[in-house]
Every structure is written in C-alpha cells, then in structure tokens.
Coordinates of C-alpha atoms in Angstrom, one line a residue:
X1 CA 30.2 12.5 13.8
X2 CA 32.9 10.8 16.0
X3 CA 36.8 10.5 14.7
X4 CA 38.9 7.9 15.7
X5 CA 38.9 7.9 19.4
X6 CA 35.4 9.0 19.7
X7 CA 36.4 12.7 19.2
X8 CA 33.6 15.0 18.2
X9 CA 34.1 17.8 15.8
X10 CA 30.3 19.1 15.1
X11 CA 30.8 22.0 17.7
X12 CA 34.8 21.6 18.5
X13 CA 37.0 24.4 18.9
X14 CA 39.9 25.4 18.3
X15 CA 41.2 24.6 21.8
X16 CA 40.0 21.5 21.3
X17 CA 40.9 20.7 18.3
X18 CA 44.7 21.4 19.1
X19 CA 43.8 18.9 21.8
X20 CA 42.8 16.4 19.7
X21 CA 45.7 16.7 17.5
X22 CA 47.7 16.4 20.3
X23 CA 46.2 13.0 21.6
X24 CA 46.4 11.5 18.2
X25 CA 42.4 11.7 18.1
X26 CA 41.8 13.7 14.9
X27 CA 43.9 14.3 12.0
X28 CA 44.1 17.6 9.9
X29 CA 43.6 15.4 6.8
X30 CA 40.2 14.1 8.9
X31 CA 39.0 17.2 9.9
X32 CA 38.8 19.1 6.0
X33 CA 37.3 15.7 5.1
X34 CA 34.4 15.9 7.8
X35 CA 33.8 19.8 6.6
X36 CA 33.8 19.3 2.7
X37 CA 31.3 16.1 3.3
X38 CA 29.3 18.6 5.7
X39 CA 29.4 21.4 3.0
X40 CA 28.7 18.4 0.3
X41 CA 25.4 17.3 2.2
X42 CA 24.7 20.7 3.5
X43 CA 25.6 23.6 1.0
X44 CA 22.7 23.0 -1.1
X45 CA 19.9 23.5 1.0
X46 CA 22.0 26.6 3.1
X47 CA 24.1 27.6 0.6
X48 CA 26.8 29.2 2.9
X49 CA 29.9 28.4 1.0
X50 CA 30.5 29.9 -2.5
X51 CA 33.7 28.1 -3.1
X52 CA 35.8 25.4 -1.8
X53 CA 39.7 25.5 -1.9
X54 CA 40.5 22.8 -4.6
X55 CA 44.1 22.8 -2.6
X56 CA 42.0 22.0 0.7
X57 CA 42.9 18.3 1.0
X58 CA 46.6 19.2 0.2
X59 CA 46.9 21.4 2.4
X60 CA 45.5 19.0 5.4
X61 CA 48.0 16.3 4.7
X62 CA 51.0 19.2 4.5
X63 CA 49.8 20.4 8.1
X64 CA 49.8 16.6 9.7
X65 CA 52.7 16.1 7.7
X66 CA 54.0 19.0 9.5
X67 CA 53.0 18.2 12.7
X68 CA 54.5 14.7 12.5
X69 CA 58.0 16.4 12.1
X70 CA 57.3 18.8 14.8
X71 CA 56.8 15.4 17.3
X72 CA 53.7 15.9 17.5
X73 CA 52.1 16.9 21.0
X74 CA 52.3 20.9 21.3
X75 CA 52.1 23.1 18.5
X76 CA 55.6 24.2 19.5
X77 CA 57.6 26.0 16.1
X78 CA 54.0 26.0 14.2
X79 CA 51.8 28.9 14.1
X80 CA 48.7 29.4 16.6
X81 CA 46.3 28.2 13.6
X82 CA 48.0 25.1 12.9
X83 CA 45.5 22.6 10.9
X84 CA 42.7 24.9 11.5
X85 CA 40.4 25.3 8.6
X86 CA 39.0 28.4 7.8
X87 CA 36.3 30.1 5.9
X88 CA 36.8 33.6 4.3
X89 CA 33.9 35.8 3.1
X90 CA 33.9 36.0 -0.4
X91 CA 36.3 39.5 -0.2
X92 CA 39.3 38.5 1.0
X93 CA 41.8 38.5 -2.0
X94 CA 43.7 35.3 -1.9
X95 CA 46.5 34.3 -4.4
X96 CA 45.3 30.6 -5.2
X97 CA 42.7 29.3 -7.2
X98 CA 40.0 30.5 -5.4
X99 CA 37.8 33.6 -7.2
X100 CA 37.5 37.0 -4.9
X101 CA 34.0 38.2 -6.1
X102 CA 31.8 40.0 -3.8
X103 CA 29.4 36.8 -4.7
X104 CA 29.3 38.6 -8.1
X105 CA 29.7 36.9 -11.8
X106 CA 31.6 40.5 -12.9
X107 CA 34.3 39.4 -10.7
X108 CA 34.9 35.9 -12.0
X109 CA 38.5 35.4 -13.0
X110 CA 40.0 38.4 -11.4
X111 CA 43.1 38.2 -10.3
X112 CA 44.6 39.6 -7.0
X113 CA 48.4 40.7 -6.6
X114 CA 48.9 39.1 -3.5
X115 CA 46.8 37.6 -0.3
X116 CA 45.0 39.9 1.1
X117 CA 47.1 41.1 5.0
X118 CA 44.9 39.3 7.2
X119 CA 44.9 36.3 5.0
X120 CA 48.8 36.5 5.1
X121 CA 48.6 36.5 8.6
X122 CA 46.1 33.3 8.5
X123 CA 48.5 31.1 6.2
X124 CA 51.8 32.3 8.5
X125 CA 49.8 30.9 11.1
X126 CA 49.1 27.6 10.1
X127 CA 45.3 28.1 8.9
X128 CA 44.3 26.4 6.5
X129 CA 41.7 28.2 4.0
X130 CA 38.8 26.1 3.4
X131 CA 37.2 28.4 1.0
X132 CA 35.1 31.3 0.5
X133 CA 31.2 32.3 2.4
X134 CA 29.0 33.5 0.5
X135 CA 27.2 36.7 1.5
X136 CA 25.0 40.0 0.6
X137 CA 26.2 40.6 -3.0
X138 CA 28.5 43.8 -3.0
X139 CA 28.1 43.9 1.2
X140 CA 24.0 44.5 -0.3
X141 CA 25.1 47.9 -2.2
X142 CA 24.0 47.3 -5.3
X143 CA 20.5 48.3 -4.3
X144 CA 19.9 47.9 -0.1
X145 CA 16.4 48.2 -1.1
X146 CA 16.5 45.3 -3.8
X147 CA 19.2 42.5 -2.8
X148 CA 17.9 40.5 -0.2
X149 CA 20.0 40.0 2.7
X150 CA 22.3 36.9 2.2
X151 CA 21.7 36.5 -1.6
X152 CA 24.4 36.7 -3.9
X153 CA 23.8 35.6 -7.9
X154 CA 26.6 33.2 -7.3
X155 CA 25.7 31.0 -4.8
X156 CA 21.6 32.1 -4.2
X157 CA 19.7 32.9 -1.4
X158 CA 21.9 32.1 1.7
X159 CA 19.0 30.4 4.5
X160 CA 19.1 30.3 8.1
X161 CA 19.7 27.0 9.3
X162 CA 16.9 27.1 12.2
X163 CA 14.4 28.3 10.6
X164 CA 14.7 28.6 7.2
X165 CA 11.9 30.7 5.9
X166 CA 13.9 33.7 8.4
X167 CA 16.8 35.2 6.9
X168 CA 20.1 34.7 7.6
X169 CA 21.1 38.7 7.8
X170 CA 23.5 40.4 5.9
X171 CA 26.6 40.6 4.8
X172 CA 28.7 37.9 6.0
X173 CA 25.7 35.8 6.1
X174 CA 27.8 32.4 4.7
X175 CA 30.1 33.2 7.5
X176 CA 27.7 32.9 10.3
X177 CA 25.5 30.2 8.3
X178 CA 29.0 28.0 7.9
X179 CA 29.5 27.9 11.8
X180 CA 26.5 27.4 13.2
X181 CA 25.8 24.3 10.8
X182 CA 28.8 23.0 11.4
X183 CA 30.3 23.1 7.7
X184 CA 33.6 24.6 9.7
X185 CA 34.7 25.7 13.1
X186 CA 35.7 29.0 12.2
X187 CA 35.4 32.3 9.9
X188 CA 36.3 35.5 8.8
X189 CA 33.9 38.2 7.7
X190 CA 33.9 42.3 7.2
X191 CA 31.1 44.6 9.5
X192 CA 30.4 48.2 8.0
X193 CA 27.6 48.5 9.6
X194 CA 25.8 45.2 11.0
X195 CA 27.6 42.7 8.8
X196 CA 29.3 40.5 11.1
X197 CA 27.1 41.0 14.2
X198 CA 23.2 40.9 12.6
X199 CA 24.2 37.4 11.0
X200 CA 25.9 36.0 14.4
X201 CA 22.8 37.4 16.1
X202 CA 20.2 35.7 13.6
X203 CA 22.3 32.6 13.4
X204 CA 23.2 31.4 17.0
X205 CA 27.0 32.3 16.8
X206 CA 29.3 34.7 18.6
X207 CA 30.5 37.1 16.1
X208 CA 33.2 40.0 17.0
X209 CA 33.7 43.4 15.2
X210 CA 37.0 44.7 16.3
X211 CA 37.4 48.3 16.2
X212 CA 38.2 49.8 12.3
X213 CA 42.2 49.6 12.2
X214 CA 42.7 46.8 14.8
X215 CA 42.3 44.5 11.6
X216 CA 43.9 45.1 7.9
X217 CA 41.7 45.9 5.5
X218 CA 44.4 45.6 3.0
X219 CA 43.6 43.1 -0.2
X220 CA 39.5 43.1 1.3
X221 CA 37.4 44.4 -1.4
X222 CA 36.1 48.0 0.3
X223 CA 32.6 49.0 1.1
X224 CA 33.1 52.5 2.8
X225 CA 36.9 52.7 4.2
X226 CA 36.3 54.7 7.4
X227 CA 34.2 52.4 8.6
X228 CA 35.0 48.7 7.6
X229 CA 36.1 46.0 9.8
X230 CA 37.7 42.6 9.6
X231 CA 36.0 40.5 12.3
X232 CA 35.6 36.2 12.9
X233 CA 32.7 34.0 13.4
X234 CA 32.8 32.3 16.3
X235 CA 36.1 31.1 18.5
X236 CA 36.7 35.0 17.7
X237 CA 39.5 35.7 20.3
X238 CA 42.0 33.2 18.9
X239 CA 41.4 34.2 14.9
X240 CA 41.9 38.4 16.6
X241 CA 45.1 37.2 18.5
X242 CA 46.6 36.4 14.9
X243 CA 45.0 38.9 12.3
X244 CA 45.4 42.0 14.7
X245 CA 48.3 44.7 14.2
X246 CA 49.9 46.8 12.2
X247 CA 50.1 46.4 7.7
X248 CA 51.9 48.8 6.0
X249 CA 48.9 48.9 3.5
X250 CA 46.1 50.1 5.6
X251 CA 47.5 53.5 7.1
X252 CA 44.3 52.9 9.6
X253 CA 46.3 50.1 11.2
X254 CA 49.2 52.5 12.6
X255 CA 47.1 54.5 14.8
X256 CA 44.9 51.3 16.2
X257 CA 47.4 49.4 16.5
X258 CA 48.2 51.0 19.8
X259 CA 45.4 49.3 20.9
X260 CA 47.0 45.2 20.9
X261 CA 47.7 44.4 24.4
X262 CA 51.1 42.8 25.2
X263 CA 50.3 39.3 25.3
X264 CA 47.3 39.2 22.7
X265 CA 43.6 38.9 23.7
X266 CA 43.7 35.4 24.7
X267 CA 45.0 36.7 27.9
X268 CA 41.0 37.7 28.7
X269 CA 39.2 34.5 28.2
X270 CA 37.9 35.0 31.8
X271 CA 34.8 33.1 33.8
X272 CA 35.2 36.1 35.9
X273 CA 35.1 38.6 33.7
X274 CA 32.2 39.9 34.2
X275 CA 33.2 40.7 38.3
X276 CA 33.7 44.7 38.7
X277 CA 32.3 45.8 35.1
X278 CA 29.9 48.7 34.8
X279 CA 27.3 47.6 31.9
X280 CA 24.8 50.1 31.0
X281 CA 21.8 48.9 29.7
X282 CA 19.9 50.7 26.6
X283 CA 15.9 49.7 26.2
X284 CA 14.6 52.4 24.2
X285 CA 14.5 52.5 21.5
X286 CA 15.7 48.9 21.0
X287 CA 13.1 46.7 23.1
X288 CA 10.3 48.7 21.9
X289 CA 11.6 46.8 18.5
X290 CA 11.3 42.8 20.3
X291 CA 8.3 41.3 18.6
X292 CA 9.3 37.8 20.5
X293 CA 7.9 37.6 24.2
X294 CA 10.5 35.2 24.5
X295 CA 13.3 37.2 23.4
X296 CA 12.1 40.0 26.3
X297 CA 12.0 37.7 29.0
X298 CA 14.9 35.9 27.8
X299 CA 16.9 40.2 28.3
X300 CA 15.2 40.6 31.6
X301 CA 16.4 37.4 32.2
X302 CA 20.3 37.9 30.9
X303 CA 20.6 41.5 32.8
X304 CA 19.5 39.9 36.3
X305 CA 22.2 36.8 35.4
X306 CA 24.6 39.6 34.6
X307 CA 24.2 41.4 38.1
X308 CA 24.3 37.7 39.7
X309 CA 28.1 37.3 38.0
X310 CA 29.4 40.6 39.7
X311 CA 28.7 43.2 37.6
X312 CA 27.4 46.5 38.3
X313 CA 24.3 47.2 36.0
X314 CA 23.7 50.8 35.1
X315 CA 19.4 50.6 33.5
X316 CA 17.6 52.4 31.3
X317 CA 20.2 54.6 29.7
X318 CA 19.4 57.0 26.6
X319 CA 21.7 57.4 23.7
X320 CA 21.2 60.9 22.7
X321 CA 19.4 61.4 19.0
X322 CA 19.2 57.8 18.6
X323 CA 16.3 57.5 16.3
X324 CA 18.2 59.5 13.8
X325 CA 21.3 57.3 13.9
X326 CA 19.0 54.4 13.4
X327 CA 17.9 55.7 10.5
X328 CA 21.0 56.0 7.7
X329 CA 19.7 58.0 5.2
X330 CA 18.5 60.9 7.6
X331 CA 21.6 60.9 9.3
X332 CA 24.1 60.9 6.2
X333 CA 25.4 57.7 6.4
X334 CA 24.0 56.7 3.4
X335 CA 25.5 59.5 1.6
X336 CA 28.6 58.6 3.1
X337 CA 29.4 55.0 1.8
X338 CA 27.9 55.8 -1.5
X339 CA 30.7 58.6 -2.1
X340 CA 33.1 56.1 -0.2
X341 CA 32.1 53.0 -2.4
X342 CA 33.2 54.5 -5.5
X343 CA 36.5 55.6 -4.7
X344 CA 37.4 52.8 -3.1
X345 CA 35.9 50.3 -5.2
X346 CA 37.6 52.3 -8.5
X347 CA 41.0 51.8 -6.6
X348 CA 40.5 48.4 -5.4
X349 CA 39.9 47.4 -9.4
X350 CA 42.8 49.1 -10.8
X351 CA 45.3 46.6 -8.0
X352 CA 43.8 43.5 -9.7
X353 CA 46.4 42.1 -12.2
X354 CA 43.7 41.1 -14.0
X355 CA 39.8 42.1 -13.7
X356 CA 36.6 41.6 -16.3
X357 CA 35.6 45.3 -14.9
X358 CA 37.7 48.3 -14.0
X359 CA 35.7 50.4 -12.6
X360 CA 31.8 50.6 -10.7
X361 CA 30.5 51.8 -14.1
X362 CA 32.1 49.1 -15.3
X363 CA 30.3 46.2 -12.8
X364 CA 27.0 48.4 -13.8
X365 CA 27.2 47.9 -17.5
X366 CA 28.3 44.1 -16.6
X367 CA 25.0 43.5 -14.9
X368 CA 23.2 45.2 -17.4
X369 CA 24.5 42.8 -20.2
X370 CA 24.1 40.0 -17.9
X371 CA 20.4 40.4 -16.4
X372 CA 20.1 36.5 -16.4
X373 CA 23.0 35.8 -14.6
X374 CA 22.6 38.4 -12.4
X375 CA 19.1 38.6 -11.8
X376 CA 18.6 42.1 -12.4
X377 CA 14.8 41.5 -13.1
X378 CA 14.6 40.4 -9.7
X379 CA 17.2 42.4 -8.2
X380 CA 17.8 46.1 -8.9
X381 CA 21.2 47.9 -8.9
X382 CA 19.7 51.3 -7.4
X383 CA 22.2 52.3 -5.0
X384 CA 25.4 51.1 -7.2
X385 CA 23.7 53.8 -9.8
X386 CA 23.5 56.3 -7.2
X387 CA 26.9 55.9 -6.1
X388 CA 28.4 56.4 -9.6
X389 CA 26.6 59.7 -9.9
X390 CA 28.2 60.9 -6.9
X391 CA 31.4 63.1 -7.3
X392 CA 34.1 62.5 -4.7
X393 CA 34.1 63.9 -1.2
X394 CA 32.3 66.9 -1.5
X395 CA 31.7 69.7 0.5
X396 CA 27.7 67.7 1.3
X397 CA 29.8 64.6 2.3
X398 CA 31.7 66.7 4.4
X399 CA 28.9 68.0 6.0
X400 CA 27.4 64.7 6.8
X401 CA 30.3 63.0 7.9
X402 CA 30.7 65.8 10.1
X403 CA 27.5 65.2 11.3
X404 CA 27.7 61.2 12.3
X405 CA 31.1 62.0 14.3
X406 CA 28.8 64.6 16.4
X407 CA 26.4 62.3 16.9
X408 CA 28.5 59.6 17.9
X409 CA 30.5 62.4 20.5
X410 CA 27.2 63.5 21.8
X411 CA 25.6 60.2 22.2
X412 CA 27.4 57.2 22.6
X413 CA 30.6 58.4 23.5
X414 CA 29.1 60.5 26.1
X415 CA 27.2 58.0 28.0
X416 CA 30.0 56.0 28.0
X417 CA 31.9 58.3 29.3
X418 CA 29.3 60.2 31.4
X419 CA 28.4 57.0 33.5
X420 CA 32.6 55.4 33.1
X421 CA 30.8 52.5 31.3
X422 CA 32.9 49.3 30.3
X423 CA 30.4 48.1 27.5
X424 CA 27.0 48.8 26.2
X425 CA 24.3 46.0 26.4
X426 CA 21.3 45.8 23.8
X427 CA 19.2 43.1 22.8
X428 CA 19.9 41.4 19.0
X429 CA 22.0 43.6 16.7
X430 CA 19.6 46.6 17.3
X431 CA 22.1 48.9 18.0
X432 CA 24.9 48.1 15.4
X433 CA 24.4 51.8 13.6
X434 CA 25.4 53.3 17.4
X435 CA 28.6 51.5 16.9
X436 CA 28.7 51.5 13.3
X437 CA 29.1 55.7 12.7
X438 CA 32.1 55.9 15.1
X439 CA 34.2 52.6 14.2
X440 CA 33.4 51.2 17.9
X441 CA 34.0 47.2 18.2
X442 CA 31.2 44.8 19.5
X443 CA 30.5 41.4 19.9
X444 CA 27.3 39.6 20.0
X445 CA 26.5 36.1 22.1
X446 CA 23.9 33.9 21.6
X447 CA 21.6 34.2 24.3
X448 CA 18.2 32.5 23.2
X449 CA 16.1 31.1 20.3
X450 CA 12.2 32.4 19.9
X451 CA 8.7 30.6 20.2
X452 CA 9.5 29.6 16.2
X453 CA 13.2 28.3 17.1
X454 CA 14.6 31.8 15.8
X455 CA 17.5 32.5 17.3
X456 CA 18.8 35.7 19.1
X457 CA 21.5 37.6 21.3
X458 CA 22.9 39.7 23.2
X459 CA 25.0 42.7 21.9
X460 CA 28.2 44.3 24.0
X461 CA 29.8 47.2 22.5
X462 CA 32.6 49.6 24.1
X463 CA 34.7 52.7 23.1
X464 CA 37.5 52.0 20.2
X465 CA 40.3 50.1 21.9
X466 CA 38.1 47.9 24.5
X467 CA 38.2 44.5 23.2
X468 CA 39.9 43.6 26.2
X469 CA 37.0 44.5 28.5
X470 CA 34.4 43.3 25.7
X471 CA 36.0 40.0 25.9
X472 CA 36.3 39.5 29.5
X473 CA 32.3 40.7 29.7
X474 CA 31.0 38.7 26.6
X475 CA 33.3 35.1 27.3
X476 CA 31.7 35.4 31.1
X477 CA 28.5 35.9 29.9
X478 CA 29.2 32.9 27.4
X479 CA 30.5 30.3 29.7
X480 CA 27.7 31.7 32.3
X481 CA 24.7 31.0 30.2
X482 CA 25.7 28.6 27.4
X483 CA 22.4 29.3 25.1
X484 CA 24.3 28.1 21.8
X485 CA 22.9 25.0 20.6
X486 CA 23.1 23.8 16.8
X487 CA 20.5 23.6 14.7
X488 CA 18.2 20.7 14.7
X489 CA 18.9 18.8 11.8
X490 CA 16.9 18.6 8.8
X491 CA 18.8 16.5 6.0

C-alpha cells in the first residue's frame, strides 16, 4: 500500500518512518490504520495477534497531534519511538484494556499493578502499543511435548506466513509472524531458550536476544528467571536503545547494566562492521542437522561473503560436550525451569491486583475444568504437573544448575575465549541452548529461504555484554546480503 505521497509502509522502518513523518508523507493516525486493516485481512489465516489495543486509533491522533505542536520536522522534545506502533507478546503486563495472559483463558481479566518496566520505557518513548502477539501458550510449558509450537487456546495455531503447513516456532511466534507479514513494523518478545531467535529464524526476520539483565524483566510474566530475556523483532537496535538499563524491580538489571554503552547501540549500525572481527564458525553438530541443500550452500555461501567483508573466519570449531547441552533434559535444564517456573509463576500471581488463579495449581485445576476451552484433549499439561510437584531449589537443582554453568565455562566460554572470538556463527537457531544455559545474547539474520520457500538464517552469538560487536557483525552481514523478502501474498 502507498500513503499520501506514494510512501510505502509494507517493509518501512523505523528510520523511515520518522522520515516520512517528517516530510508530511504519512501520518501516525495512517499508519495504525494500515496495520489494524492488515491484522483485519490477515489475522485470521496467521493468527499472530491475540489482541488489538481498543485505545490504538487514540493514541495515533494524540502522537500527530503531538507532533504538530512540536513543528513537526525532527522528533526534537519527543521520545525515540514517537508514533511507532508496537506489538508486545502476550506477557508483558500493561495497565490498559488489554488482557496479559500467556495466550491462556485462566488469565482473562487479570489485572496488573502497573506497566510492565520495558513497557514503561516504550510509552515514555513515544511507542505506541498496538496490541498483544500471540505465542506458545505458557512459553510451551504446560506440556513441551504436547503444545504445539505457536499455539495458544486463545488465538489458535499461529502459521508461518511462507509456508504455511511449517511452523512458525515457539514462543514469540506472533511476534515474528506480525513482522514478517507486515501487520506492524516492530515487536517485543521474551527468549529462555530459542523463543525470540527459532521464530525470527523460521520467519524471515532479524530477531535479537540481548544478554539476561540488559532488559527488565519486571511486570513480564516469568518462565525460568535466570535465564529470561526481553528481546524485539526486527529494527531490534532502535527498540534495545530504549528498553535497555537499569529497573529497580529486576535486581538482574544492576549488574548488566554495566554493559549499556555511552551513546546507546545505535552508535553500531555499521556497513563495516564486519571489517577486523574474528567469527568462529561451529558445523558440527549443527550442519549435520540441515536437511535443505539449499540452506548448506546458502552457509557455505554466507561464510565466504563474510571473509569477502573483512572478517577473519576461524572454521570448524568444537563446542566442548555439545550434544549434551543440545539435549535439555540430560543436561538439567529441564529440571531447572520446572523448579524455576513455579516460584516465579506463584510470585508473579500474587502482584496481580486481580487474578482468576493464584497460583500454578491453580491454572492446573482451571484447565482441568475448562478442557473445551483449553483443549486439554488435544493438548496435555504434563510439564505444568511436573513443575508443581517439584519443591523449591533443592539440593538436585543445585546440582544441575551447577552443572549447565560448567558446561557453558568449559564449552562456549572457552572457545570464545580460547580463540579471542568476537561472535559465534551457526546456521538457523541450532545453537540457541549454547547460548541459552549461560544468559549469552544473539541475534539471528535472514539469510535464505529453502527449495519449499521455507525460510532460514544465520545465527551470531557472543559472550554476555557484546551486543555492541553482535551488532556491528549481524547489521554488516544484513546490509551485505539483503536475503529478507516478504512473504508472497496469499489473501
């Protein structure tokens, strides 16, 4: 669709957005239109959004309103996010009229005490909050081995946009589905462990999982603490610039946030920024995975483009005891987040002003009375029963959480550091576990689509506090490739 003075949103960013606000060429008012009609048309095939803002349109004409005062031109006085509409996975707590859920009916009517940190940091910038994606119900906890990935019982099956019989990954699946279909620019979603960067791999999109305490967690219903993430969906440097820093109410923030460079992370956007950086490249066990010829010439093809751009390639580089961090219930990770997921979960319930369920027994006996709406004949709740047998941290928790910090130390950590690597490269979002067990940020790049039209990436993760590096790499592999294309259309 073109606005007035032939502007093009479909594929706009935020850069150019501002621009186009600028020149008179789009209005806010415009913009929220063109998504909700793209969500209208589009929603019920993809089903990517859970919820629109019923404030969205108000919002729109307070921001040009705003801008009008303002003179117009710059952003000037207004915040970094002025006019931009966003998209928040359905966990961040926002105090409107929007439901927080976890794409759960036990959840419906709940009320949060205030916005959730990054959200606060959102609205102070100008954003405006579209609504919420839809995604994995409970982050797919309730039973990993029974909730499909990107189904939720409140918005359905979530479906990949290129080719629709493939999933869309999990969690923040409506995130990624939102942006590469074009229902809105941007979006914020949570990683634990694959949740931002398996959906921006499957769905063509750049997704970004900043290292756990660069973001607040504070007000984000919790999946397992020392591990979770608030990341974006695409145009991921200028949402980080804003939601980064310090919150009072995430005590993980103080220590990471000596990792926000002075000046912000817009700083890095660099075509060369791939000039001088040692990437070491990790095959096994992940290529051994690529079922796709295409997808294996298409690495081959990205490594030798990465060498042309200046960087200094470092091959076939072993992660030690890799097969068992790959697999999460050998390794204890499992164990982990179930122990995690009830304390947290328990807490997070008890800040509601107002809640259906208090506790995780509570949400169990809530789906048990509710199979229909649920779909508990279809979909178990396995794991959520597991969690609530578990007892605290215990001295076996200990253990294995003990164990995944050694096998982050010993393997990632020490190849990073044993060959003064700048990032990691793996194909897809094969090796999101690696940086899963130790908090480590990544961000995945489109970088091809399959002999089906599937889409795939290219991965980039780094030690806790790189984004600056991970940036510079993954924008210079961006602008020197530019695989992203949308998805054909098919309404």
């Amino acid at each position: 669709m073109d606005s007035s003075n032939s502007f093009t949103i479909e594929e706009a960013t935020i850069q150019e957005i501002h621009q186009a606000y600028a020149e008179n060429k789009l209005t806010t008012r415009q913009l929220v239109d063109f998504y909700l009609q793209k969500i209208d048309t589009l929603n019920p095939i993809l089903r990517g959004v859970i919820e629109v803002n019923p404030d969205a349109r108000v919002l729109a004409d307070k921001a040009d309103q705003e801008r009008q005062k303002n003179g117009g031109g710059s952003l000037g006085t207004l915040g970094d996010l002025h006019g931009i509409p966003v998209l928040l996975k359905d966990v961040f707590g926002t105090k409107d009229e929007m439901n927080t859920t976890a794409g759960s009916y036990a959840l419906m009517g709940s009320k949060v005490a205030r916005d959730a940190g990054v959200v606060e940091k959102l609205r102070k910038a100008g954003a405006i909050i579209l609504g919420k994606a839809s995604m994995s119900e409970w982050y797919k906890f309730r039973s990993l081995s029974g909730v499909p990935n990107g189904w939720c019982a409140r918005a359905g099956q979530g479906v990949n946009p290129y080719v629709h019989s493939e999933t869309p990954c999990g969690s923040s699946s409506g995130s990624a589905i939102s942006v590469a279909a074009n229902m809105v620019a941007v979006s914020l979603g949570t990683e634990t462990h694959s949740s931002i960067i398996c959906p921006a791999d499957h769905n063509s999109v750049v997704g970004f999982k900043p290292t756990v305490g660069l973001t607040s967690r504070a007000g984000v219903i919790p999946m397992a603490p020392r591990w979770d993430t608030v990341g974006t969906v695409s145009d991921a440097v200028y949402l980080l610039d804003v939601i980064a820093g310090y919150d009072p109410r995430d005590a993980a923030t103080i220590e990471a946030s000596k990792f926000f460079p002075n000046g912000g992370y817009k700083q890095f956007l660099r075509r060369d920024g791939l000039r001088g950086k040692r990437l070491g490249i990790v095959r096994h066990p992940f290529l051994e995975k690529i079922h796709d010829s295409a997808e294996s010439a298409s690495f081959k093809h990205h490594v030798d483009k990465i060498r042309q751009e200046g960087a200094v390639v470092v091959d076939n580089l072993k992660i030690a005891d890799v097969e068992t961090i790959l697999e999460p219930n050998h390794s204890g990770e499992i164990l982990v987040m179930m122990a995690e997921f009830k304390t947290s979960i328990n807490a997070y319930l008890k800040e509601l002003i107002d809640s259906p369920v208090s506790s995780l027994a509570d949400i169990i006996a809530f789906n048990e009375n509710n199979p229909e709406l649920e779909k508990l004949n279809d979909h178990d709740q396995h794991t959520f029963i597991s969690a609530e047998g578990t007892e605290g941290f215990g001295d076996q928790e200990k253990a294995a959480a003990e164990m995944l910090d050694n096998l982050s130390k010993n393997g990632f950590e020490k190849m990073m550091q044993e060959y003064q690597l700048d990032a990691m490269v793996t194909p897809g979002s094969r090796g999101c576990a690696v940086l899963a067990i130790g908090g480590f940020p990544g961000i995945t790049v489109p970088a091809g689509y399959g002999k089906d039209g599937m889409p795939f990436g290219i991965c980039f993760g780094g030690l806790k506090g790189s984004e600056p590096k991970l940036i510079e790499i993954a924008y210079a592999f961006e602008q020197a490739t530019r695989v992203r294309r949308p998805p054909p259309s098919f309404v």
